[in-house]
Every structure is written in C-alpha cells, then in structure tokens.
CSV table of C-alpha atoms in Angstrom, one decimal:
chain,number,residue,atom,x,y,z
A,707,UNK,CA,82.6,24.3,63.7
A,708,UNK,CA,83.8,21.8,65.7
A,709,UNK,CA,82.8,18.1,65.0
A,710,UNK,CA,80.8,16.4,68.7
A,711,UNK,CA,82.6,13.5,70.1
A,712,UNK,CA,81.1,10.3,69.1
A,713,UNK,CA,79.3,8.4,71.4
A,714,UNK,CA,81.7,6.0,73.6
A,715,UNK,CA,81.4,2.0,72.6
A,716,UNK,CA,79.4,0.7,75.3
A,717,UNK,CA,79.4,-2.8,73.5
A,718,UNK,CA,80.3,-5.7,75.9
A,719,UNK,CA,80.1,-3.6,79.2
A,720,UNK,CA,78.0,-5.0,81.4
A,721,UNK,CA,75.2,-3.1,84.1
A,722,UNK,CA,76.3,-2.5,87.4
A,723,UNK,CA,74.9,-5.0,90.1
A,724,UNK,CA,72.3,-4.4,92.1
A,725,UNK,CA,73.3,-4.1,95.7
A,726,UNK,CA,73.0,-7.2,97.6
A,727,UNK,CA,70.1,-7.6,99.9
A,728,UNK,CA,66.9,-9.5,100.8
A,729,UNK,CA,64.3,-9.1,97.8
A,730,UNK,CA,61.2,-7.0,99.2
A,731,UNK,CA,57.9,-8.8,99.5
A,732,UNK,CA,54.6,-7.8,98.1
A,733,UNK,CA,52.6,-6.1,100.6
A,734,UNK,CA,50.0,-8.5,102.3
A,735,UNK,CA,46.9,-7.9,101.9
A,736,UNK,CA,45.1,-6.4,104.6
A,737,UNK,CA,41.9,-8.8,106.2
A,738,UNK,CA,38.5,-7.2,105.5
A,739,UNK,CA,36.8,-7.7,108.4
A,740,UNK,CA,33.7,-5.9,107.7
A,741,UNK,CA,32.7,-7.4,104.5
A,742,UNK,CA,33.3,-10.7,106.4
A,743,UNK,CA,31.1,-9.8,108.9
A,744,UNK,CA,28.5,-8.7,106.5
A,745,UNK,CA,28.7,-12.2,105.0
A,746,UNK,CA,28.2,-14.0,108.1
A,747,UNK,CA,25.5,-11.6,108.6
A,748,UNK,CA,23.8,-12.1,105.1
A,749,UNK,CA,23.7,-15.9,106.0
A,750,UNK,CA,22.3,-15.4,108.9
A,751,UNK,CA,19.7,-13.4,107.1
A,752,UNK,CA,19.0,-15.9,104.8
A,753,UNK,CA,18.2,-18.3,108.5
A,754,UNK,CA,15.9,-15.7,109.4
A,755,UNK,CA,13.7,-15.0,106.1
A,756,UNK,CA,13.0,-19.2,106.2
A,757,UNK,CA,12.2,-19.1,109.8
A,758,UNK,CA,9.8,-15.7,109.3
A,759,UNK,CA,8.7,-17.3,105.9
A,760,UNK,CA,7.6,-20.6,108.2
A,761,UNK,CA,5.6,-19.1,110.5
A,762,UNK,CA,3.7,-17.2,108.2
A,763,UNK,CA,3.3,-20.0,106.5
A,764,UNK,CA,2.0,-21.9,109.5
A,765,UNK,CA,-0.6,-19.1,110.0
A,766,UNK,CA,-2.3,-18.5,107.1
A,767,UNK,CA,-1.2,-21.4,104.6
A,768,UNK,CA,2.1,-22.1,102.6
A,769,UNK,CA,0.8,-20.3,99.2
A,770,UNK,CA,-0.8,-17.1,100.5
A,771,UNK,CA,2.5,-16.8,102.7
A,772,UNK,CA,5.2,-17.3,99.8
A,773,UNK,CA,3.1,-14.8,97.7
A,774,UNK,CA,3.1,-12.2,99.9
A,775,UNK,CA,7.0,-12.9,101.1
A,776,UNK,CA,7.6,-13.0,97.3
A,777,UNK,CA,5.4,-9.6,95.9
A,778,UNK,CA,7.0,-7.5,98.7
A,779,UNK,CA,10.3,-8.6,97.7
A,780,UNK,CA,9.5,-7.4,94.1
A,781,UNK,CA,7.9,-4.3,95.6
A,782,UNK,CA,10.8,-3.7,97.8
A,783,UNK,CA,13.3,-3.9,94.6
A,784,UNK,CA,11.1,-2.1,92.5
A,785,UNK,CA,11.5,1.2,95.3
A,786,UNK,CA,15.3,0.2,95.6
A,787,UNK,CA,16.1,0.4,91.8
A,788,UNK,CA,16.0,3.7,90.9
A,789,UNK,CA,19.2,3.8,93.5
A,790,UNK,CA,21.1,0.8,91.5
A,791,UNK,CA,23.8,1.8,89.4
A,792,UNK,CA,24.2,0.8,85.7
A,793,UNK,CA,20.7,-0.8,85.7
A,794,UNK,CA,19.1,0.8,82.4
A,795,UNK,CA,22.1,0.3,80.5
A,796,UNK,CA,22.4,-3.3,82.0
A,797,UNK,CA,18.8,-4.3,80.6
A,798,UNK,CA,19.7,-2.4,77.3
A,799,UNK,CA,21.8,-5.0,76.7
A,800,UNK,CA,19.5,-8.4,77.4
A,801,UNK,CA,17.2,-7.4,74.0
A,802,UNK,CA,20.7,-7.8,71.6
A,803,UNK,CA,21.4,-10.3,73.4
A,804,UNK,CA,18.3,-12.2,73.3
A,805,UNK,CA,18.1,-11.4,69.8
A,806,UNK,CA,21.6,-13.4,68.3
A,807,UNK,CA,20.6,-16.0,70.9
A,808,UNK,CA,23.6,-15.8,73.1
A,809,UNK,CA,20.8,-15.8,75.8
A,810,UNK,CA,18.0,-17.6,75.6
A,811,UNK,CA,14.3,-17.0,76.9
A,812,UNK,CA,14.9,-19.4,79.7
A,813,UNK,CA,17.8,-17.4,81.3
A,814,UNK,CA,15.4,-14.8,82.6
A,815,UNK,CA,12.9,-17.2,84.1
A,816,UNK,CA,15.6,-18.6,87.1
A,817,UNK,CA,13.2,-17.0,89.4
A,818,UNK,CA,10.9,-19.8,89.3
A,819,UNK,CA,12.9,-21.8,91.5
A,820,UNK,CA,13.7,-18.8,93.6
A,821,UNK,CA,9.4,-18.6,94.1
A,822,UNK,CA,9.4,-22.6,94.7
A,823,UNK,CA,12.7,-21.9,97.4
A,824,UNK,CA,10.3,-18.9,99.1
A,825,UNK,CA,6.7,-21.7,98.9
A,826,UNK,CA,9.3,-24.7,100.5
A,827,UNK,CA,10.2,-22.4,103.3
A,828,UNK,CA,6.4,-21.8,104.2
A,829,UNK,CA,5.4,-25.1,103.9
A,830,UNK,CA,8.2,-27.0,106.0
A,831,UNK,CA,10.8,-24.7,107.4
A,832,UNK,CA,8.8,-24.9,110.7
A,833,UNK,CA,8.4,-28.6,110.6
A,834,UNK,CA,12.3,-29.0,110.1
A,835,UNK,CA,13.3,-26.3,111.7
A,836,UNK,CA,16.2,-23.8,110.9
A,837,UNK,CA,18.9,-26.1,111.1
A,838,UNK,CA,17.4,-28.9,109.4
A,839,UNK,CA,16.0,-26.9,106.7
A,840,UNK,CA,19.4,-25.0,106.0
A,841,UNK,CA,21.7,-28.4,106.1
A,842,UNK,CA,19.4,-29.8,103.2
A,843,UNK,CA,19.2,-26.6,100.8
A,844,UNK,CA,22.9,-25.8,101.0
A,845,UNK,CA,23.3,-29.6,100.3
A,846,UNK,CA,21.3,-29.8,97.5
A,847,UNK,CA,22.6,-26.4,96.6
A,848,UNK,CA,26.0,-27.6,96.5
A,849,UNK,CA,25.8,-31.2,94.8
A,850,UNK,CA,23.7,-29.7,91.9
A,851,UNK,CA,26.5,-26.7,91.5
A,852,UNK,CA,29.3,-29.1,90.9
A,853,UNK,CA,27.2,-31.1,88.5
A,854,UNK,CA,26.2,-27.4,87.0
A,855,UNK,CA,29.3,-26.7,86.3
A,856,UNK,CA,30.6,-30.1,84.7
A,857,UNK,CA,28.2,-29.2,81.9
A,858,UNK,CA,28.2,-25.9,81.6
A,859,UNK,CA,25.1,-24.4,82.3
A,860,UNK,CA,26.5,-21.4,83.8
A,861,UNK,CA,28.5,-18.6,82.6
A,862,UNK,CA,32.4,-19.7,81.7
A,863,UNK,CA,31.6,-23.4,80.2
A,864,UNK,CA,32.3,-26.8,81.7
A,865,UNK,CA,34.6,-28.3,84.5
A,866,UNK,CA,35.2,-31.4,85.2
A,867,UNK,CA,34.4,-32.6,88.9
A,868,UNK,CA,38.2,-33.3,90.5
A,869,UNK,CA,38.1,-36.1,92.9
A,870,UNK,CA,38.3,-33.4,96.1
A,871,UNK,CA,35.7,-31.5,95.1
A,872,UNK,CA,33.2,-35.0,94.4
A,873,UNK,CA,34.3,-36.0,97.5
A,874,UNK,CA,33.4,-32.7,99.5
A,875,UNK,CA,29.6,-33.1,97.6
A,876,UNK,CA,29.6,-36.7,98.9
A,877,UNK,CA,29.9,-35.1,102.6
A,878,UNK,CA,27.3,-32.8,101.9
A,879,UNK,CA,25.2,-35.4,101.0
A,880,UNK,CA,26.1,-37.3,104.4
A,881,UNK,CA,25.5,-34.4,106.4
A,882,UNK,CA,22.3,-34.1,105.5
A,883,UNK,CA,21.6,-37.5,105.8
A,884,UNK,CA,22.7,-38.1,109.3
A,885,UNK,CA,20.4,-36.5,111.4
A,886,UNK,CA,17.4,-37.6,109.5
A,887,UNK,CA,18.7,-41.4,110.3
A,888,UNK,CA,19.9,-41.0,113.6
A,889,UNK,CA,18.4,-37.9,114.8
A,890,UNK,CA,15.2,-39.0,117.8
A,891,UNK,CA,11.9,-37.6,116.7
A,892,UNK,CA,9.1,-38.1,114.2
A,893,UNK,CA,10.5,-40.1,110.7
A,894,UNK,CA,7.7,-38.4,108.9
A,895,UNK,CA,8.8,-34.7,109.5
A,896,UNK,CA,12.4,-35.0,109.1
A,897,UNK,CA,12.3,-37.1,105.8
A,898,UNK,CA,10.7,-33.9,104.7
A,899,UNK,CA,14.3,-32.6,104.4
A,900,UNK,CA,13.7,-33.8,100.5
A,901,UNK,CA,11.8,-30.5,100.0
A,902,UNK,CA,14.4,-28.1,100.8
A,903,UNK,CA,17.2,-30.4,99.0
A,904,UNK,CA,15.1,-30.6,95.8
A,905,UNK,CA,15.1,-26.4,96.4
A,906,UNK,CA,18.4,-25.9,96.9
A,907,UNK,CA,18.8,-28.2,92.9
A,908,UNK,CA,16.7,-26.1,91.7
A,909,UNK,CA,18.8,-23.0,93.0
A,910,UNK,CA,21.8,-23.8,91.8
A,911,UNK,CA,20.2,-23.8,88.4
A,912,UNK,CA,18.5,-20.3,88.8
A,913,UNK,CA,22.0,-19.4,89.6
A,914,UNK,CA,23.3,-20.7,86.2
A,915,UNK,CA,20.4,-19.4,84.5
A,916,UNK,CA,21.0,-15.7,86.3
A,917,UNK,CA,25.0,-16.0,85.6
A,918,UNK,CA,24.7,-16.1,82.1
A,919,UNK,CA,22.5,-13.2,81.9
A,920,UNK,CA,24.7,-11.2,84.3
A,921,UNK,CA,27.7,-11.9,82.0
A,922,UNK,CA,25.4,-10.2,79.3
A,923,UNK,CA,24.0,-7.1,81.3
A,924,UNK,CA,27.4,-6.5,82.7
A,925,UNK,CA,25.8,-6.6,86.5
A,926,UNK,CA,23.6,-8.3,88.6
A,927,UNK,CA,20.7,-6.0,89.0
A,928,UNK,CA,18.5,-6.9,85.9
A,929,UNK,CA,18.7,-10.8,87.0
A,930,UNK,CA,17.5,-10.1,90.8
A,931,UNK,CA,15.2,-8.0,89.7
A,932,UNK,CA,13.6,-10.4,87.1
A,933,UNK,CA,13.9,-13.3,89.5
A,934,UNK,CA,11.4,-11.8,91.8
A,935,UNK,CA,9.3,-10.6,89.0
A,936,UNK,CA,9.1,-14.1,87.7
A,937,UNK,CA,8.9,-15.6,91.1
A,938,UNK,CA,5.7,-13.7,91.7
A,939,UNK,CA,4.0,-13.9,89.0
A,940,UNK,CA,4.6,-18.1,89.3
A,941,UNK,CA,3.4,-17.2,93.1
A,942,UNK,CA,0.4,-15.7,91.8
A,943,UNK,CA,-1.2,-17.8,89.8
A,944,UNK,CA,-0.1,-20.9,92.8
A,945,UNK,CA,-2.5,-18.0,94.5
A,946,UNK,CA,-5.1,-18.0,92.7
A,947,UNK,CA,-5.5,-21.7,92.3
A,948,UNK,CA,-5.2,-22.1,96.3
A,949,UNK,CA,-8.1,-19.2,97.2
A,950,UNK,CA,-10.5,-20.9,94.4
A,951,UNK,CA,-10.0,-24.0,96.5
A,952,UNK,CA,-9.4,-22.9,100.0
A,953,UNK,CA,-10.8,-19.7,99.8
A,954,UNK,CA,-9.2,-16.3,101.5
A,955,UNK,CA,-7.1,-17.2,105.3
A,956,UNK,CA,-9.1,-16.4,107.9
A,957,UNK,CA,-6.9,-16.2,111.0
A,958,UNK,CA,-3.7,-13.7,110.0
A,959,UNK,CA,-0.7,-13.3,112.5
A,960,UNK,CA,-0.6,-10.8,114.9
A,961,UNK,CA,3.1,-10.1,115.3
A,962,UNK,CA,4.0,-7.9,112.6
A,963,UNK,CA,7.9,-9.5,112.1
A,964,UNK,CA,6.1,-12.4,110.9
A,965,UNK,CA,5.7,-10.0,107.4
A,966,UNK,CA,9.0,-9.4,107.0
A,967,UNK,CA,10.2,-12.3,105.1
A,968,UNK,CA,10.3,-10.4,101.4
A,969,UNK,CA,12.1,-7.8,103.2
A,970,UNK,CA,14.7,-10.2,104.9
A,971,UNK,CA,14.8,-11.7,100.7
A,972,UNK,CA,16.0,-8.5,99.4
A,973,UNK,CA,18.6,-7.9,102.3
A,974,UNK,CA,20.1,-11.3,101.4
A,975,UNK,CA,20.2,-11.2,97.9
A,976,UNK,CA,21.5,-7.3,97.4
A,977,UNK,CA,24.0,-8.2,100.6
A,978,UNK,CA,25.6,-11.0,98.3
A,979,UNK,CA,26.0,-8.7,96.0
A,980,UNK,CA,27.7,-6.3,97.0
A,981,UNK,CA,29.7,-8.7,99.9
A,982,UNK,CA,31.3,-10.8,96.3
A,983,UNK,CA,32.4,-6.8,95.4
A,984,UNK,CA,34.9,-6.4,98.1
A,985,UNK,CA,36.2,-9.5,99.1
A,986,UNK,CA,35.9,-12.0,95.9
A,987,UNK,CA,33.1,-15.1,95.7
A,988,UNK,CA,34.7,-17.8,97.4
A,989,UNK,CA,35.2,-16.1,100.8
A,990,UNK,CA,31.7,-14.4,100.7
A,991,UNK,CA,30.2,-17.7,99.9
A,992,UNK,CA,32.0,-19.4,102.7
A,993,UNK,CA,31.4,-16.5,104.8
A,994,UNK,CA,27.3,-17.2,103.9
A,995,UNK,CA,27.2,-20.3,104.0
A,996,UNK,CA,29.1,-20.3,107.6
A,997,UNK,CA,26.6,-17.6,108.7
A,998,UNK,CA,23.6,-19.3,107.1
A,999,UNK,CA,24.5,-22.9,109.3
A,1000,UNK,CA,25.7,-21.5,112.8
A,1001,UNK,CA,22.7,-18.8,112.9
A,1002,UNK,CA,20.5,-22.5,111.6
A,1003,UNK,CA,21.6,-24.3,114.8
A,1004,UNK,CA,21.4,-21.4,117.0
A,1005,UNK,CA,18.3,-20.1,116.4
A,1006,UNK,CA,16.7,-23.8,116.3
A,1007,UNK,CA,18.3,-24.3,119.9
A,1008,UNK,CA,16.5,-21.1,121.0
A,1009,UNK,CA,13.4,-21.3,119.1
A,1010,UNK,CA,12.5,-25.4,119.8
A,1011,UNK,CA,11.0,-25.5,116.4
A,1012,UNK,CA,11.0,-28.7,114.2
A,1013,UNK,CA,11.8,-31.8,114.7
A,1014,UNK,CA,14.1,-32.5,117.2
A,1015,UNK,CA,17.7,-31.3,117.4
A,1016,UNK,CA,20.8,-33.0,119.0
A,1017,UNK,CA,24.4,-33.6,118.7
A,1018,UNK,CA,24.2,-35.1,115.4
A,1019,UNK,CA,22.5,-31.9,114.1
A,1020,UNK,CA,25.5,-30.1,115.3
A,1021,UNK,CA,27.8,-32.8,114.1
A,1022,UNK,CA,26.3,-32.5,110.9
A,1023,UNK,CA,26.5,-29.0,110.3
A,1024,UNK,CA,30.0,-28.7,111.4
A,1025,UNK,CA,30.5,-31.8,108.4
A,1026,UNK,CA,28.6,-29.5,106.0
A,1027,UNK,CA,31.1,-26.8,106.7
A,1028,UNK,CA,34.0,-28.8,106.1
A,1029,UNK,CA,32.4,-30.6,103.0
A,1030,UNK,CA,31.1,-27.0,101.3
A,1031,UNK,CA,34.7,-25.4,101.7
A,1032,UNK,CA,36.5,-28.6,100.4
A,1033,UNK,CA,34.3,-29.0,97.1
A,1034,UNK,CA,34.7,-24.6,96.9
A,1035,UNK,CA,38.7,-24.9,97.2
A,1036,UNK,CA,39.4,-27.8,94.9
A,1037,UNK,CA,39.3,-26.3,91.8
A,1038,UNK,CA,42.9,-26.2,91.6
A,1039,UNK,CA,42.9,-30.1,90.4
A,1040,UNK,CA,39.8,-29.6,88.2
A,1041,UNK,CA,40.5,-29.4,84.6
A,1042,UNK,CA,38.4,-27.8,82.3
A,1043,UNK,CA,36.1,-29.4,79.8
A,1044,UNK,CA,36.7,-26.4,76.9
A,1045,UNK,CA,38.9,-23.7,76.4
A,1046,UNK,CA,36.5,-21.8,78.0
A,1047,UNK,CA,37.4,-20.0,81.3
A,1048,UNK,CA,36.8,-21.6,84.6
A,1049,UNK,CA,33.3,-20.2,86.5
A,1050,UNK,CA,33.3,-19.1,89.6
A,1051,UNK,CA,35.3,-21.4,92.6
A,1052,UNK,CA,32.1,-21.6,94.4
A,1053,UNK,CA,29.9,-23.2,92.5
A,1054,UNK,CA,26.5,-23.4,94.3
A,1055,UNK,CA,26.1,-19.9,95.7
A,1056,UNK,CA,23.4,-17.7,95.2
A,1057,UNK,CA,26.0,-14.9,94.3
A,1058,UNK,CA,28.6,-16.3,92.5
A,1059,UNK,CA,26.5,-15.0,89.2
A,1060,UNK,CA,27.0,-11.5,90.6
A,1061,UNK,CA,29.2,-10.2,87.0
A,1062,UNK,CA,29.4,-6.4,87.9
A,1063,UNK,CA,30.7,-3.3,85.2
A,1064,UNK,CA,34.5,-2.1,86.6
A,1065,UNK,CA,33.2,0.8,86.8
A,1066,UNK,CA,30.6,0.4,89.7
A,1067,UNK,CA,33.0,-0.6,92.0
A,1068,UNK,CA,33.2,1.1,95.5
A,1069,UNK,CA,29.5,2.0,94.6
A,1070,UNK,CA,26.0,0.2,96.0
C-alpha cells in the first residue's frame, strides 16, 4: 500500500492579505422613539398624580386624601400582579436573603417615604403649584442621589462625587431656589417648596432601599409592590390619628378625576419600569424627568394654581434640565470608592432600582 504524502511545510508562510478597503462600521443603533415617548409621558404622569393628589387634598384634607391615593394604588397592584412575570419566584428569594443578612428589614420598608411623597402632594402641591412642586422634588431627588451613591446605600457600592456631577447638584439646588427668591407672590407659600425637597431626600433613599432588594429578587415587582403596602399601612395609621381628631370629611369632591391619583401612581411607577427595559436608565430618567418639568410648567400655566408663575419659573426649570442631565452624564470622571461596580448613571430616579431577570425581557 502506498505511503500518503506528508503534509507540505507551511512553516514561515505567511496568510494572504485581506483586500484593501474601508473597515465596515457597526450598525447604529436605531432611535426608539416610542419608549421615549412613553418616558416623556410617564413624567408627565407623575405632574398629573401631584396635581389630582392636591386637589383632593384641598377637598377633604391632606391625610384622608394620601390614604385613599395610597390604598388604591396597593389595590390597583394587588389586581395587576397576577399579570407580572417572575413575581413568586422574585419574593422566594427576599426570605434567604433576609435570612444571611444580605438584606436587611429596612430594605423593604422604602415605601414610607413613598406614603410621605403621596401626604406632601396633598398638603402643598396646590399651594405651589405643578411647577413649583416638581422643580423642588426632582431637586431634592437629585442632590440626595449623588450623596446616596458616595456611600453606598444602593445596590453596586460607593462613588465618589466628580466635580461635574457636584456641580450639576449645585444647579439643582439653584433652580429651585430662584423662583422662591425672585419669583412675585406670597413668601409664605412658596418657601413651602421645603416640603417637596425634603420628599424628594427621602425618595432617593426609598430608591436605595428598593435597589438593593431588586438586585436580590432579580426584578422590580416585589419592591413596588411592598412600597405601597408599606406606604399604606404608614397612611393608615396617619388616618386614624387624623379622624380621632378631625373626625370623618364632610364635603367630598364632585368630579370623579379628582380619585384617580393612586391610579395615576401605579401608571408611573410600572411605566418606569418597563420604559428602563427598552432603552437603558439614564435616557428614561432623562426622558422623565424632561416630561415630569415641561408638563409642571404647562399645566401650572393652564391651571393658575399656586403661587405665582413667571419667567424665572421657566428659567428655572430649563436650569433644572440642564443641571439633572449634567450630574446623570458625569460618571465618566467619577471614580469608585470600592471595587464594587458602579450603580446606575442616574442616580436619583425612581427607576434606576428597576434590576429585572434576562429572561423577562420583551415581556410586561
């Protein structure tokens, strides 16, 4: 039998070259003008519930209003959950969890500030107004997440504040400021602003509080749904303490949209949620937050609630634009306390915390 050739020495040859040409570039990614849409229309949402929230409010007192805006949100979610996907399995995972303390009792109680958010709308959203009301809880929102996210309350551990992002919370904290100073009108209302800043503190560490325990569940569902749960419940004891003084409200609205503020609450919070899906947090946060303060300054023009609104209002909530996507796009300089991974670019949004499995993407 005849011996096979052995192989030819291809020792020292080198590969042909490739033809000569331009390199092809990566295929752009295509806008997504629907989820931006849905953004800007989640923001405007968010306008809407504290404008409903305030009139209710108005009408029958600032306790009995949150409660009810707060327990139909819970009811609403509580009909909506059997639709969520991954939520047993997701609150399977919070006992374990609890149990070799990588969460803590605390991280399932965010939604108290979420209930005291939903009481500061009734009580002074229609004093402020929209606009005024929305510059000073995305403010507050905003200079409490950077100083969240220096030390690490949220999921991902610390980051330092760079310079650009201190100086965009800075802005934030000017653009507030400015229209209560300069703005005509009665010094007494508009120094209420305070209320909705403190709020908007408080809601960036509900956000903290709910990221860690969506990193754990492996989706956001279990932390929305235990936010209103604790929300009411703070609500209903606030409730209770406010009819043993004041006794039952007497005069109740006659326009039926005024009652829709815990519906408006669930639309915002699941719209986040599935907005961060599709097109990441940053831009849905911007895309919020840009919703939340045009629809603020609109509707206030329109409605002639609150204390008075001018150019500076305007001025200002152009500012707050500015500041709010400066201190959300300078993470680039930041460095990082730990080792630990950076959390999410925008650090003050209700839905950055919004961890989902892999495998529920594309669904609700």
């Amino acid at each position: 039998m005849p011996t096979p050739p052995a192989p030819a020495d291809t020792t020292g040859i080198r590969p042909p070259r490739a033809a000569a040409g331009p390199v092809p570039r990566p295929p752009r990614a295509r806008p997504r003008p629907l989820p931006l849409l849905a953004a800007l229309g989640t923001g405007a949402a968010l306008t809407l519930e504290s404008v409903v929230n305030g009139r209710l409010g108005t009408g029958i007192r600032p306790v009995p209003a949150a409660a009810f805006s707060d327990v139909l949100s819970l009811l609403v979610m509580v009909c909506v959950a059997p639709l969520l996907p991954g939520l047993r399995p997701a609150f399977r995972r919070i006992r374990p969890a609890l149990r070799d303390r990588r969460l803590r009792p605390w991280h399932l109680m965010g939604g108290v500030a979420g209930g005291c958010m939903v009481l500061t709308q009734a009580a002074v959203a229609a004093e402020l107004g929209p606009a005024l009301y929305a510059l000073a809880l995305v403010s507050g929102q905003t200079l409490a997440g950077l100083l969240v996210d220096h030390y690490g309350l949220g999921p991902g551990g610390p980051l330092s504040v760079s310079v650009r992002r201190g100086l965009g919370a800075a802005l934030t904290v000017v653009a507030v400021v400015a229209p209560v100073v300069l703005e005509p009108g009665d010094r007494g209302t508009v120094w209420l602003a305070a209320v909705p800043f403190l709020a908007g503190v408080g809601l960036s560490l509900q956000m903290a509080a709910n990221g860690r325990t969506d990193e754990v569940a492996g989706n956001a569902y279990p932390s929305v749904i235990l936010s209103f749960l604790t929300g009411a419940v703070i609500l209903l004891l606030a409730l209770a303490a406010d009819l043993a003084a004041h006794g039952a409200p007497a005069d109740w609205p006659g326009n039926p949209l005024d009652y829709t503020g815990g519906t408006l609450g669930v639309i915002v919070v699941l719209g986040s949620v599935l907005v961060v899906r599709r097109i990441g947090v940053l831009a849905a946060g911007l895309g919020m937050i840009a919703g939340q303060v045009a629809s603020s300054v609109l509707l206030g023009a329109v409605l002639h609630t609150g204390a008075a609104q001018g150019w500076v209002t305007a001025a200002s909530a152009a500012l707050l634009l500015a500041a709010v996507t400066l201190a959300s796009t300078g993470e680039r300089g930041s460095t990082p306390v730990s080792s630990a991974p950076s959390p999410s670019p925008f650090p003050s949004s209700s839905f950055s915390s919004a961890a989902t499995d892999p495998s529920e993407k594309g669904s609700l």
